[in-house]
CSV table of N, CA and C in Angstrom, one decimal:
chain,number,residue,atom,x,y,z
A,236,MET,N,0.8,-1.2,0.0
A,236,MET,CA,0.0,0.0,0.0
A,236,MET,C,0.9,1.2,0.0
A,237,VAL,N,0.6,2.2,-0.9
A,237,VAL,CA,1.3,3.4,-1.0
A,237,VAL,C,0.8,4.3,0.2
A,238,THR,N,1.8,4.9,0.8
A,238,THR,CA,1.4,5.9,1.9
A,238,THR,C,1.9,7.3,1.6
A,239,ARG,N,1.3,8.3,2.1
A,239,ARG,CA,1.7,9.7,2.0
A,239,ARG,C,1.7,10.3,3.3
A,240,LYS,N,2.7,11.1,3.5
A,240,LYS,CA,2.8,11.9,4.8
A,240,LYS,C,2.0,13.1,4.6
A,241,THR,N,1.4,13.5,5.7
A,241,THR,CA,0.6,14.7,5.8
A,241,THR,C,0.7,15.4,7.1
A,242,ALA,N,0.5,16.7,7.2
A,242,ALA,CA,0.6,17.4,8.5
A,242,ALA,C,-0.9,17.7,8.9
A,243,LEU,N,-1.1,17.5,10.1
A,243,LEU,CA,-2.4,17.8,10.7
A,243,LEU,C,-2.3,18.6,12.0
A,244,SER,N,-3.2,19.5,12.2
A,244,SER,CA,-3.2,20.3,13.4
A,244,SER,C,-4.2,19.6,14.3
A,245,ILE,N,-3.7,19.1,15.5
A,245,ILE,CA,-4.6,18.4,16.4
A,245,ILE,C,-4.4,19.0,17.8
A,246,PRO,N,-5.5,19.2,18.5
A,246,PRO,CA,-5.3,19.8,19.8
A,246,PRO,C,-4.4,18.8,20.7
A,247,GLU,N,-3.6,19.5,21.5
A,247,GLU,CA,-2.6,18.7,22.3
A,247,GLU,C,-3.2,17.6,23.1
A,248,GLU,N,-4.3,17.9,23.8
A,248,GLU,CA,-5.0,16.9,24.7
A,248,GLU,C,-5.5,15.7,23.9
A,249,LEU,N,-6.0,16.0,22.7
A,249,LEU,CA,-6.5,14.9,21.8
A,249,LEU,C,-5.3,14.0,21.4
A,250,LEU,N,-4.2,14.7,21.0
A,250,LEU,CA,-3.0,13.9,20.6
A,250,LEU,C,-2.5,13.0,21.7
A,251,ALA,N,-2.6,13.6,22.9
A,251,ALA,CA,-2.1,12.8,24.1
A,251,ALA,C,-3.0,11.5,24.2
A,252,GLU,N,-4.3,11.7,24.0
A,252,GLU,CA,-5.2,10.6,24.1
A,252,GLU,C,-5.0,9.6,23.0
A,253,VAL,N,-4.7,10.1,21.8
A,253,VAL,CA,-4.4,9.2,20.7
A,253,VAL,C,-3.1,8.4,21.0
A,254,ASP,N,-2.1,9.0,21.5
A,254,ASP,CA,-0.9,8.4,21.9
A,254,ASP,C,-1.1,7.3,22.9
A,255,ARG,N,-1.9,7.6,24.0
A,255,ARG,CA,-2.2,6.6,25.0
A,255,ARG,C,-2.9,5.4,24.4
A,256,ALA,N,-3.9,5.7,23.6
A,256,ALA,CA,-4.7,4.6,23.0
A,256,ALA,C,-3.8,3.7,22.1
A,257,ALA,N,-3.0,4.4,21.3
A,257,ALA,CA,-2.1,3.6,20.4
A,257,ALA,C,-1.1,2.8,21.2
A,258,ALA,N,-0.6,3.3,22.3
A,258,ALA,CA,0.4,2.6,23.1
A,258,ALA,C,-0.3,1.4,23.8
A,259,GLN,N,-1.6,1.5,24.2
A,259,GLN,CA,-2.3,0.4,24.8
A,259,GLN,C,-2.5,-0.7,23.8
A,260,ARG,N,-2.6,-0.4,22.5
A,260,ARG,CA,-2.8,-1.4,21.5
A,260,ARG,C,-1.5,-1.8,20.9
A,261,GLY,N,-0.4,-1.3,21.3
A,261,GLY,CA,0.9,-1.7,20.8
A,261,GLY,C,1.1,-1.2,19.3
A,262,GLU,N,0.5,-0.1,19.0
A,262,GLU,CA,0.5,0.5,17.6
A,262,GLU,C,1.3,1.8,17.7
A,263,SER,N,1.8,2.2,16.5
A,263,SER,CA,2.3,3.5,16.4
A,263,SER,C,1.2,4.5,16.3
A,264,ARG,N,1.5,5.8,16.5
A,264,ARG,CA,0.5,6.8,16.4
A,264,ARG,C,-0.1,6.8,15.0
A,265,SER,N,0.8,6.7,14.0
A,265,SER,CA,0.3,6.7,12.6
A,265,SER,C,-0.6,5.5,12.3
A,266,GLY,N,-0.2,4.3,12.7
A,266,GLY,CA,-1.0,3.1,12.5
A,266,GLY,C,-2.3,3.2,13.2
A,267,TYR,N,-2.3,3.8,14.4
A,267,TYR,CA,-3.6,3.9,15.1
A,267,TYR,C,-4.5,4.9,14.4
A,268,ILE,N,-4.0,6.0,14.0
A,268,ILE,CA,-4.8,7.0,13.3
A,268,ILE,C,-5.3,6.5,12.0
A,269,THR,N,-4.5,5.7,11.3
A,269,THR,CA,-4.9,5.1,10.0
A,269,THR,C,-6.1,4.2,10.3
A,270,GLN,N,-6.0,3.3,11.3
A,270,GLN,CA,-7.2,2.4,11.6
A,270,GLN,C,-8.4,3.2,12.0
A,271,VAL,N,-8.3,4.2,12.8
A,271,VAL,CA,-9.5,5.0,13.1
A,271,VAL,C,-10.1,5.7,11.9
A,272,LEU,N,-9.3,6.2,11.0
A,272,LEU,CA,-9.8,6.8,9.8
A,272,LEU,C,-10.4,5.8,8.9
A,273,ARG,N,-9.9,4.6,8.8
A,273,ARG,CA,-10.5,3.6,8.0
A,273,ARG,C,-11.9,3.2,8.5
A,274,ARG,N,-12.0,3.1,9.8
A,274,ARG,CA,-13.3,2.7,10.4
A,274,ARG,C,-14.3,3.9,10.2
A,275,ALA,N,-13.8,5.1,10.3
A,275,ALA,CA,-14.7,6.2,10.1
A,275,ALA,C,-15.2,6.3,8.7
A,276,VAL,N,-14.4,6.0,7.7
A,276,VAL,CA,-14.8,6.0,6.3
A,276,VAL,C,-15.7,4.9,6.1
A,277,ARG,N,-15.4,3.7,6.6
A,277,ARG,CA,-16.3,2.5,6.4
A,277,ARG,C,-17.7,2.8,7.1
A,278,ALA,N,-17.7,3.4,8.2
A,278,ALA,CA,-19.0,3.7,8.9
A,278,ALA,C,-19.8,4.7,8.1
A,279,ARG,N,-19.1,5.7,7.5
A,279,ARG,CA,-19.9,6.6,6.7
A,279,ARG,C,-20.5,5.9,5.4
A,280,ARG,N,-19.7,5.0,4.8
A,280,ARG,CA,-20.1,4.3,3.6
A,280,ARG,C,-21.3,3.4,4.0
A,281,ASP,N,-21.1,2.7,5.2
A,281,ASP,CA,-22.2,1.8,5.6
A,281,ASP,C,-23.5,2.5,5.9
A,282,ALA,N,-23.3,3.7,6.5
A,282,ALA,CA,-24.5,4.5,6.8
A,282,ALA,C,-25.2,5.0,5.6
A,283,GLU,N,-24.5,5.2,4.5
A,283,GLU,CA,-25.1,5.6,3.2
A,283,GLU,C,-25.8,4.4,2.6
A,284,VAL,N,-25.2,3.2,2.7
A,284,VAL,CA,-25.9,2.0,2.2
A,284,VAL,C,-27.2,1.8,3.0
A,285,THR,N,-27.1,1.9,4.3
A,285,THR,CA,-28.3,1.8,5.1
A,285,THR,C,-29.4,2.8,4.8
A,286,ARG,N,-29.0,4.0,4.6
A,286,ARG,CA,-29.9,5.1,4.2
A,286,ARG,C,-30.6,4.7,2.9
A,287,ARG,N,-29.9,4.3,1.9
A,287,ARG,CA,-30.5,3.9,0.6
A,287,ARG,C,-31.4,2.7,0.8
A,288,LEU,N,-31.0,1.7,1.5
A,288,LEU,CA,-31.9,0.6,1.7
A,288,LEU,C,-33.2,1.0,2.5
A,289,ASN,N,-33.1,1.8,3.5
A,289,ASN,CA,-34.2,2.3,4.2
A,289,ASN,C,-35.2,3.1,3.2
A,290,GLU,N,-34.6,3.9,2.4
A,290,GLU,CA,-35.3,4.6,1.4
A,290,GLU,C,-36.0,3.7,0.4
A,291,MET,N,-35.3,2.7,0.0
A,291,MET,CA,-35.9,1.7,-1.0
A,291,MET,C,-37.1,1.0,-0.3
A,292,PHE,N,-36.9,0.5,0.9
A,292,PHE,CA,-37.9,-0.3,1.6
A,292,PHE,C,-39.0,0.6,2.2
A,293,ALA,N,-38.9,1.9,2.2
A,293,ALA,CA,-39.9,2.7,2.6
A,293,ALA,C,-41.1,2.7,1.5
A,294,ASP,N,-40.7,2.3,0.3
A,294,ASP,CA,-41.7,2.2,-0.8
A,294,ASP,C,-42.5,0.9,-0.5
A,295,ASP,N,-43.8,1.1,-0.4
A,295,ASP,CA,-44.7,0.0,0.0
A,295,ASP,C,-44.6,-1.2,-0.9
A,296,GLU,N,-44.5,-0.9,-2.2
A,296,GLU,CA,-44.5,-2.0,-3.2
A,296,GLU,C,-43.2,-2.8,-3.1
A,297,ALA,N,-42.1,-2.1,-2.9
A,297,ALA,CA,-40.8,-2.8,-2.8
A,297,ALA,C,-40.8,-3.6,-1.5
A,298,ARG,N,-41.3,-3.1,-0.4
A,298,ARG,CA,-41.4,-3.9,0.8
A,298,ARG,C,-42.3,-5.1,0.7
A,299,LYS,N,-43.4,-5.0,0.0
A,299,LYS,CA,-44.3,-6.1,-0.2
A,299,LYS,C,-43.6,-7.2,-1.1
A,300,GLU,N,-42.9,-6.7,-2.1
A,300,GLU,CA,-42.2,-7.7,-3.0
A,300,GLU,C,-41.1,-8.4,-2.3
A,301,GLN,N,-40.4,-7.7,-1.4
A,301,GLN,CA,-39.3,-8.3,-0.7
A,301,GLN,C,-39.9,-9.3,0.3
A,302,SER,N,-41.0,-9.0,0.9
A,302,SER,CA,-41.7,-9.9,1.8
A,302,SER,C,-42.2,-11.2,1.1
A,303,ARG,N,-42.7,-11.0,-0.1
A,303,ARG,CA,-43.2,-12.2,-0.9
A,303,ARG,C,-42.0,-13.1,-1.3
A,304,THR,N,-40.9,-12.4,-1.7
A,304,THR,CA,-39.7,-13.2,-2.0
A,304,THR,C,-39.1,-14.0,-0.8
A,305,ALA,N,-39.1,-13.3,0.3
A,305,ALA,CA,-38.6,-14.0,1.5
A,305,ALA,C,-39.5,-15.1,1.9
A,306,GLU,N,-40.8,-15.0,1.8
A,306,GLU,CA,-41.7,-16.1,2.2
A,306,GLU,C,-41.6,-17.2,1.2
A,307,ALA,N,-41.4,-16.9,-0.1
A,307,ALA,CA,-41.2,-18.0,-1.1
A,307,ALA,C,-39.9,-18.8,-0.8
A,308,MET,N,-38.9,-18.1,-0.5
A,308,MET,CA,-37.6,-18.7,-0.2
A,308,MET,C,-37.7,-19.6,1.1
A,309,ASP,N,-38.4,-19.0,2.1
A,309,ASP,CA,-38.6,-19.7,3.3
A,309,ASP,C,-39.4,-21.0,3.1
A,310,SER,N,-40.4,-20.9,2.3
A,310,SER,CA,-41.2,-22.1,2.0
A,310,SER,C,-40.4,-23.3,1.4
A,311,LEU,N,-39.3,-22.9,0.7
A,311,LEU,CA,-38.5,-24.0,0.1
A,311,LEU,C,-37.7,-24.7,1.2
A,312,GLY,N,-37.5,-24.1,2.3
A,312,GLY,CA,-36.8,-24.7,3.5
A,312,GLY,C,-35.3,-24.8,3.2
A,313,SER,N,-34.6,-24.9,4.3
A,313,SER,CA,-33.1,-25.1,4.2
A,313,SER,C,-32.7,-26.1,5.3
A,314,ASP,N,-31.8,-27.0,4.9
A,314,ASP,CA,-31.3,-28.0,5.9
A,314,ASP,C,-29.9,-27.4,6.3
A,315,TRP,N,-29.9,-26.9,7.5
A,315,TRP,CA,-28.7,-26.3,8.1
A,315,TRP,C,-27.9,-27.3,9.0
A,316,SER,N,-28.4,-28.6,9.0
A,316,SER,CA,-27.9,-29.5,10.0
A,316,SER,C,-26.4,-29.8,9.7
A,317,GLU,N,-26.0,-29.7,8.4
A,317,GLU,CA,-24.6,-30.0,8.1
A,317,GLU,C,-23.7,-28.8,8.4
A,318,GLU,N,-24.2,-27.7,8.7
A,318,GLU,CA,-23.5,-26.5,9.0
A,318,GLU,C,-22.9,-26.4,10.4
A,319,GLY,N,-23.4,-27.3,11.2
A,319,GLY,CA,-23.0,-27.3,12.6
A,319,GLY,C,-23.5,-26.2,13.5
A,320,TRP,N,-24.6,-25.6,13.1
A,320,TRP,CA,-25.2,-24.5,13.9
A,320,TRP,C,-26.1,-25.2,14.9
């Protein structure tokens, strides 16, 4: 993975908290911040997907069709005994 250096202005007390959290996890400051940013970006993307799904299923016809499809699939049944659940 290609990385780039960047300069950020972060309040001193927040940076101290970041350093403590990184140390507790055995990570560098940079590694810790990278992980936090990845999770933030993923959470934003996931929230957008959820918003779109909610919007789609707010449509009464789409919700009814999804329900009919789920019922049809459920009526076929599944044998999960080999899955060890």
